[in-house]
Coordinates of C-alpha atoms in Angstrom, one line a residue:
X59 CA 6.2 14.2 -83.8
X60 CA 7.8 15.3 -80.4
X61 CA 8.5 12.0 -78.8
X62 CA 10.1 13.7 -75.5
X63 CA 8.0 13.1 -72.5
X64 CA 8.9 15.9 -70.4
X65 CA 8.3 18.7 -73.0
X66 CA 4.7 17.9 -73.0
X67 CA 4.1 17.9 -69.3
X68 CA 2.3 20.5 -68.0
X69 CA 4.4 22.2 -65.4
X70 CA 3.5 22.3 -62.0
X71 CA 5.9 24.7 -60.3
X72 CA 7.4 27.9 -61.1
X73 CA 10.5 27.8 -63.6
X74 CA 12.5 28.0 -60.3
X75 CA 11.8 26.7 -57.3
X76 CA 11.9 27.7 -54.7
X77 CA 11.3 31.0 -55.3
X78 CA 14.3 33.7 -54.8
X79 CA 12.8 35.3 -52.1
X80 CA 12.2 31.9 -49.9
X81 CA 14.6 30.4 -48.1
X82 CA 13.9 27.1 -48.0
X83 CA 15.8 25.4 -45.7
X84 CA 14.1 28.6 -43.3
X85 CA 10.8 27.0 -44.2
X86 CA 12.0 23.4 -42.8
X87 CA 13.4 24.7 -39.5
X88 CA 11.4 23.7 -36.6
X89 CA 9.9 26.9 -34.5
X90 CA 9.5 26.5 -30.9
X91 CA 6.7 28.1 -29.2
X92 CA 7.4 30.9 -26.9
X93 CA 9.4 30.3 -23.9
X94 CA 10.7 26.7 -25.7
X95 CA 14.3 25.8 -25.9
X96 CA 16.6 23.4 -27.8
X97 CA 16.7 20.4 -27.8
X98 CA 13.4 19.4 -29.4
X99 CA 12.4 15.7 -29.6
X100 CA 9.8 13.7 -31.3
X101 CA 6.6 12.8 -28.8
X102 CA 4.4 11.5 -31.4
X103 CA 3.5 11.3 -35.1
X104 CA 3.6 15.0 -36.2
X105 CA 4.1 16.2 -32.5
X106 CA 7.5 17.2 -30.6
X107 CA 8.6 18.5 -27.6
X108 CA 10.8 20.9 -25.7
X109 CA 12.1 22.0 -23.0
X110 CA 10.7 25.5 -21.4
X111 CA 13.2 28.4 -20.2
X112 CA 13.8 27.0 -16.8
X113 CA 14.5 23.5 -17.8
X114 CA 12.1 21.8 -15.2
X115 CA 8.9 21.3 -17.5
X116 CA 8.4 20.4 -21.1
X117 CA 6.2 21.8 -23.9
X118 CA 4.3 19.7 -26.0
X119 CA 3.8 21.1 -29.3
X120 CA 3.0 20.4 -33.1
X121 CA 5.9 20.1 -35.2
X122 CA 4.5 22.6 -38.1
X123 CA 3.9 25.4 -35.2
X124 CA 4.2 28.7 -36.4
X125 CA 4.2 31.9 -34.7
X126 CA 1.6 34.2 -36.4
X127 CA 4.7 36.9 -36.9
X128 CA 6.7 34.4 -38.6
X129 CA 7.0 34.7 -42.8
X130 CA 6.0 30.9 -42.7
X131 CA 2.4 31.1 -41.1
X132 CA -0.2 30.1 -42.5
X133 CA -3.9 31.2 -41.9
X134 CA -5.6 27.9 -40.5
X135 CA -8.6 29.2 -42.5
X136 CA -6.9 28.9 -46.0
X137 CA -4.2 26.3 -45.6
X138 CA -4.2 22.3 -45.1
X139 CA -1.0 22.6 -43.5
X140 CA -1.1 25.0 -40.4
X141 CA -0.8 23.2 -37.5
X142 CA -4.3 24.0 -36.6
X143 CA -5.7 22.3 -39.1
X144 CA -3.2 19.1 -38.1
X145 CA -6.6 17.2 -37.4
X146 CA -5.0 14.3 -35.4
X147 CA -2.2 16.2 -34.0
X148 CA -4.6 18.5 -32.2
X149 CA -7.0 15.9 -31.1
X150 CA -3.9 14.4 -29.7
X151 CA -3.1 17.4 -27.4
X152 CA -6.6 18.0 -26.8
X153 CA -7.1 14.2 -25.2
X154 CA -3.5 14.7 -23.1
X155 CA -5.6 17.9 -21.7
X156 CA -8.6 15.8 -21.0
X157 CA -6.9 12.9 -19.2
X158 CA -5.2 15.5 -17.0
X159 CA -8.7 17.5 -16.1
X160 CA -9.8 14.0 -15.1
X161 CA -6.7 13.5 -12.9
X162 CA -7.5 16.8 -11.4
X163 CA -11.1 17.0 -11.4
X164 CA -10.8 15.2 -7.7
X165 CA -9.1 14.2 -4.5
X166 CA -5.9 13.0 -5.0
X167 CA -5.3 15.6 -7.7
X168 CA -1.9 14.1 -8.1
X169 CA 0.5 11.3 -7.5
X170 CA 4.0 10.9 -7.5
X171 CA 4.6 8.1 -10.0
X172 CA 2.4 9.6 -12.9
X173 CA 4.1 12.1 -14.6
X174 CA 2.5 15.9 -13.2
X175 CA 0.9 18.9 -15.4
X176 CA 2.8 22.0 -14.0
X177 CA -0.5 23.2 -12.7
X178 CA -1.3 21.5 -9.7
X179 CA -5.5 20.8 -10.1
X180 CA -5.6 21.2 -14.1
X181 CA -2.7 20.5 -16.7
X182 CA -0.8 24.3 -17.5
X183 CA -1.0 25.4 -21.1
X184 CA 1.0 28.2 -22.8
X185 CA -1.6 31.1 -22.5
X186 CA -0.1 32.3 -25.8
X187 CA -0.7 28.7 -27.7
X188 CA -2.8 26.8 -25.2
X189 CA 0.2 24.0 -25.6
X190 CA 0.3 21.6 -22.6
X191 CA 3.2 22.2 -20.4
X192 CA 4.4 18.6 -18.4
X193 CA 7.3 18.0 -15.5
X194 CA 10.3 17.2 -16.9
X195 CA 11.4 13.7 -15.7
X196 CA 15.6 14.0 -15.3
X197 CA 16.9 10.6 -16.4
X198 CA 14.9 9.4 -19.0
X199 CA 13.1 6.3 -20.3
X200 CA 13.4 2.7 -18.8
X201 CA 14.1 1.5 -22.0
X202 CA 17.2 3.2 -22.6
X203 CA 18.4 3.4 -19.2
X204 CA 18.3 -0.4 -19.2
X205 CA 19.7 -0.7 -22.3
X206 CA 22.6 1.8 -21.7
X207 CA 22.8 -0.1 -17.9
X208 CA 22.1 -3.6 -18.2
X209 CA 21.3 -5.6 -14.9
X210 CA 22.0 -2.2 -12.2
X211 CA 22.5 -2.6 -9.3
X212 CA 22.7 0.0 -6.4
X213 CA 22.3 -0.3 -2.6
X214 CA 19.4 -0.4 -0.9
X215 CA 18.8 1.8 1.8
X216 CA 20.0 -0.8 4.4
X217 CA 22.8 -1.4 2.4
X218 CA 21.8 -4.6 0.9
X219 CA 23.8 -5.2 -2.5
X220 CA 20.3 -7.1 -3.8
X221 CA 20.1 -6.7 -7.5
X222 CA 16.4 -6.8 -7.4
X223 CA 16.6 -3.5 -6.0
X224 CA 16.0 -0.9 -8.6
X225 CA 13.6 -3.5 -10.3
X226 CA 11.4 -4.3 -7.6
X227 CA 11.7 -0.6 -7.0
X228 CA 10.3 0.3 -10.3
X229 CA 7.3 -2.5 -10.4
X230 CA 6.3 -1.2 -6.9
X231 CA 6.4 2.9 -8.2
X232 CA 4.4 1.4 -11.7
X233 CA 2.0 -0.9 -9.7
X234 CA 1.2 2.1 -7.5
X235 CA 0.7 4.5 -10.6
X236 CA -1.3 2.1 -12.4
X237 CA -3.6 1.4 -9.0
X238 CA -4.4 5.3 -8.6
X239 CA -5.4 5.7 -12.5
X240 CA -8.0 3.3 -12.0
X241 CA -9.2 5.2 -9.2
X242 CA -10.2 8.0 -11.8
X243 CA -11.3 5.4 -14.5
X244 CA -8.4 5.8 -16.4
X245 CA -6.5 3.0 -17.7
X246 CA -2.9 3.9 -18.9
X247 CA -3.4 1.4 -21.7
X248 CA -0.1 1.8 -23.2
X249 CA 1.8 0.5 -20.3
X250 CA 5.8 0.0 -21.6
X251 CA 9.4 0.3 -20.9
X252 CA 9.0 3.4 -23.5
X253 CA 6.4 5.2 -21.6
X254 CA 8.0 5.5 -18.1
X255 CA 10.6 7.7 -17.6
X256 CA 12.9 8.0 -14.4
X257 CA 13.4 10.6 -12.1
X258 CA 17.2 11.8 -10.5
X259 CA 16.3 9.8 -7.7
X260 CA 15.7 6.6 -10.3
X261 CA 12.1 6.7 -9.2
X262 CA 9.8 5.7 -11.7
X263 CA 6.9 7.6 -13.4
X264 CA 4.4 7.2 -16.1
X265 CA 4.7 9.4 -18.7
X266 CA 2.9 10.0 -22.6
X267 CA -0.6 10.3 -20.6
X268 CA -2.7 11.1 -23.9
X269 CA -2.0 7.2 -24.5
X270 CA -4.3 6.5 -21.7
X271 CA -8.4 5.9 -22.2
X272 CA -11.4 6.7 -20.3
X273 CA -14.1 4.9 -19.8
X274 CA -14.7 3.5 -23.1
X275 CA -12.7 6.2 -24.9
X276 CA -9.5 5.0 -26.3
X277 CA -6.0 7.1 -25.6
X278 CA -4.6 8.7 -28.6
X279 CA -2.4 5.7 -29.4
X280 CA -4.5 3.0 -28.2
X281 CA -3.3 -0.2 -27.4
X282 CA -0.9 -0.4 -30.4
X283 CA 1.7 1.7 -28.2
X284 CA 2.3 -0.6 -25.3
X285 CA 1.9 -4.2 -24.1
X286 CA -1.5 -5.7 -25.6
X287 CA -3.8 -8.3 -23.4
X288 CA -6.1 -10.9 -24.9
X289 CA -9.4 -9.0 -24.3
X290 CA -8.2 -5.7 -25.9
X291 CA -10.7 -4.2 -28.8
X292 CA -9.1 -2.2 -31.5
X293 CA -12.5 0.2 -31.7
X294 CA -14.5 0.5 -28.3
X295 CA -18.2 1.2 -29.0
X296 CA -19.8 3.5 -26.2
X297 CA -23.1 1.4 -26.4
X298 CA -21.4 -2.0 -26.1
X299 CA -19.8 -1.8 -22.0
X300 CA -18.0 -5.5 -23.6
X301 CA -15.5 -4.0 -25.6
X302 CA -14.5 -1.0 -23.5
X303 CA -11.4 -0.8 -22.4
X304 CA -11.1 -2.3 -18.6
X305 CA -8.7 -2.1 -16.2
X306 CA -7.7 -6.2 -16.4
X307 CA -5.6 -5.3 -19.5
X308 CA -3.3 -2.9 -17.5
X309 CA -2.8 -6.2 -15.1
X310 CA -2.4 -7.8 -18.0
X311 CA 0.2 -5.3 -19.3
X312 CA 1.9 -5.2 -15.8
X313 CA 2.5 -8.5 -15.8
X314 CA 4.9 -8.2 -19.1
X315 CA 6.4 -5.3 -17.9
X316 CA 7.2 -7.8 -14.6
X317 CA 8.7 -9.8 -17.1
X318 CA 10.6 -7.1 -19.1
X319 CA 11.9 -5.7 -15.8
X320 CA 13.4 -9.4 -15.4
X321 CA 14.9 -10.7 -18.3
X322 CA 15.4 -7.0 -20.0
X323 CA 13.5 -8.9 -22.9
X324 CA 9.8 -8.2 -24.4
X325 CA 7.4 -11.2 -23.2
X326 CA 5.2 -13.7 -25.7
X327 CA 3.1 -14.6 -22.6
X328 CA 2.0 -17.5 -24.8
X329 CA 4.9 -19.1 -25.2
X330 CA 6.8 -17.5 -22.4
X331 CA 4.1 -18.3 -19.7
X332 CA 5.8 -22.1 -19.5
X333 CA 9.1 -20.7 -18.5
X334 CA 8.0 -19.7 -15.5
X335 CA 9.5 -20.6 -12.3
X336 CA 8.2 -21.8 -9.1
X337 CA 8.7 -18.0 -7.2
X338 CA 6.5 -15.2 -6.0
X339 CA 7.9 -13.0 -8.8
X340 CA 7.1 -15.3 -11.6
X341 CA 3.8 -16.0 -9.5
X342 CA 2.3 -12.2 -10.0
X343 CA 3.9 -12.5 -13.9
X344 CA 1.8 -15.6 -14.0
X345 CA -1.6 -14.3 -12.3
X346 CA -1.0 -10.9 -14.3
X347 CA -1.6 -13.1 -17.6
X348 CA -4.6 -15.4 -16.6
X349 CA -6.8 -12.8 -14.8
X350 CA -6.6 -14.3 -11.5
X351 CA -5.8 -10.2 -9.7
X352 CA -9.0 -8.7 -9.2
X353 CA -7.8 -5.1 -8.9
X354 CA -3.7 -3.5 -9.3
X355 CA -4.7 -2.8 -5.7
X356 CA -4.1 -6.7 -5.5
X357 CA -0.6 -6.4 -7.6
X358 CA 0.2 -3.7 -5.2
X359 CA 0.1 -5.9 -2.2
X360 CA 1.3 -8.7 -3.9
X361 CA 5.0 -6.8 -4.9
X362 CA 5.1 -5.0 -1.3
X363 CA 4.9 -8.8 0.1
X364 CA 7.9 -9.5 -2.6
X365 CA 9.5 -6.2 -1.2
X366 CA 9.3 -7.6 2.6
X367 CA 10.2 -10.9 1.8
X368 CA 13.4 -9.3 0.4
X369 CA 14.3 -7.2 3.4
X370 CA 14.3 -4.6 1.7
X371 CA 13.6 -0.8 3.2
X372 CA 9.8 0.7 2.3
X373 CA 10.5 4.3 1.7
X374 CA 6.6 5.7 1.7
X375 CA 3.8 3.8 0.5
X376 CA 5.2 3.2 -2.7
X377 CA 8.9 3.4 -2.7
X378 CA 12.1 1.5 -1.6
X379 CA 14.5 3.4 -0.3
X380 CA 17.8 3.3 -1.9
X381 CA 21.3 5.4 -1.1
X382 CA 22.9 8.2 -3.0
X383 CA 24.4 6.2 -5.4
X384 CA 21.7 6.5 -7.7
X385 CA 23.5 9.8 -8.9
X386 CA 26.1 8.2 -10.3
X387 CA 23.6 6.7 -13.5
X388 CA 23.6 9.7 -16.1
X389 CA 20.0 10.4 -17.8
X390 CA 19.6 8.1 -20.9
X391 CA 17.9 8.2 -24.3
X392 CA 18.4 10.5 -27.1
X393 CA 16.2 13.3 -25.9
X394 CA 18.3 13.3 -22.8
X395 CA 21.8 13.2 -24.2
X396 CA 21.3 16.5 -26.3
X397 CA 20.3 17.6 -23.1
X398 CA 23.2 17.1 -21.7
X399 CA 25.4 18.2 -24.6
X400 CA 23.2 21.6 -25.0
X401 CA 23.9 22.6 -21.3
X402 CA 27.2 21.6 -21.6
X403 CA 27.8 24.1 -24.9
X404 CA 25.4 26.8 -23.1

């Protein structure tokens, strides 16, 4: 009796594999979609991203795109794989295009610290692929800006070497972001160092927009991406008003990114909440976590008042104004460093 195992398995691939005529380190090469350059970078599960010929905007994209002329399409009708059959993927791109309609379906169609579709009322797609096509924001994530420069510090525009600068900079761009959102009925939901990037100026906008809900629609991601609060529900039922999503968990969420902005350390607002000082800062952290702003209109105020009592220079209604210095800060993160070494080679 034949004792050997693998004789009697049925085989389930050719005798070789791949076949001659595939190349199969072809058939794992990324394909950008038209007008898309290198770098790519990931943007979300199955999902990447790249920058478009002119280097100013971004193209959001499946990673299993394929060009109907290339050898490696497959017909979405007959194949499990094609990126338009990449159920989640596309629901993801579909509910980035949704939140932006929103955005633009009425006056203010835009604002400054929320990352911008190209198009001005409605978010530009690739006619070719119907791909959403984003500003590209210069410098990068807070996240690995502050961990490639810990504690900056940069002059105000009065010259004031305050190293609450930059910080109190950034809570009053996020704080004003947050506040026009919620003006559409759109809460950002996944509110963290990872999903704002910073502009060359070091200005700071929110980006990763399909993370964001409506009404009682959850973003792509859901709450799971970003700083949670208390009263946050996993599955929002349409017919229950309770468990959608409200705009107290982005105050909520604000209030640890207060926090994170401070210490350059993730918050555990129950054990952290203790910890906090007798200040105006640690105040807004403190009200942030037990519900007592009624709006991020409130927060808004409340970090302009830190702002003045600073002496520091409002720049607009939502900016402080700092000096030319910021240049010197190269853009961080991954994303941003092939950048930087593809322009360099190029």
């Amino acid at each position: 009796m034949d004792t050997d195992i693998d004789s009697q398995r049925t085989p389930c691939l050719p005798a070789r594999w791949p076949p001659r005529d595939i190349d199969i380190d072809s058939l794992r090469l990324p394909c950008l979609p038209p007008n898309g350059i290198e770098p790519a970078d990931v943007y979300g599960h199955g999902i990447e991203v790249c920058r478009t010929e002119d280097k100013k905007s971004v193209i959001i994209y499946p990673s299993l795109y394929r060009p109907k002329n290339d050898r490696f399409y497959e017909d979405p009708d007959g194949s499990c794989l094609a990126w338009q059959n990449q159920e989640d993927v596309m629901d993801q791109l579909g509910w980035l295009k949704k939140i932006h309609e929103v955005i633009g379906s009425s006056e203010p169609t835009s604002h400054p610290r929320v990352q911008r579709s190209v198009c001005i009322r409605l978010l530009e797609v690739q006619i070719e692929t119907e791909f959403p096509v984003v500003e590209l924001i210069e410098k990068g994530s807070l996240f690995f800006f502050l961990l490639e420069n810990p504690k900056p510090v940069v002059p105000s525009g009065k010259g004031s070497e305050n190293p609450l600068t930059l910080k109190l900079r950034w809570a009053l761009n996020i704080a004003s972001a947050l506040a026009f959102l919620h003006t559409k009925n759109i809460i950002f939901e996944g509110l963290s160092p990872h999903n704002i990037e910073l502009r060359s100026d070091l200005s700071a906008a929110l980006v990763n927009l399909d993370a964001a809900a409506y009404r009682e629609q959850p973003g792509s991601g859901g709450p799971e991406l970003g700083y949670g609060s208390p009263d946050s529900h996993q599955s929002p039922l349409p017919d229950r008003p309770e468990t959608w999503i409200k705009p107290s968990q982005d105050i909520y969420a604000f209030g640890s990114l207060l926090y994170y902005l401070w210490m350059e350390d993730d918050p555990i607002a129950e054990e952290d909440m203790e910890d906090l000082e007798e200040n105006d800062l640690d105040e807004i952290i403190r009200k942030c976590w037990v519900n007592e702003f009624g709006s991020m209109d409130e927060v808004l105020e409340a970090v302009k008042n830190v702002v003045a009592q600073e002496g520091l220079e409002l720049s607009g209604e939502d900016d402080i104004a700092v000096d030319a210095s910021v240049e010197q800060f190269e853009a961080a993160g991954y994303f941003a460093k092939w950048c930087r070494t593809e322009d360099a080679n190029n």
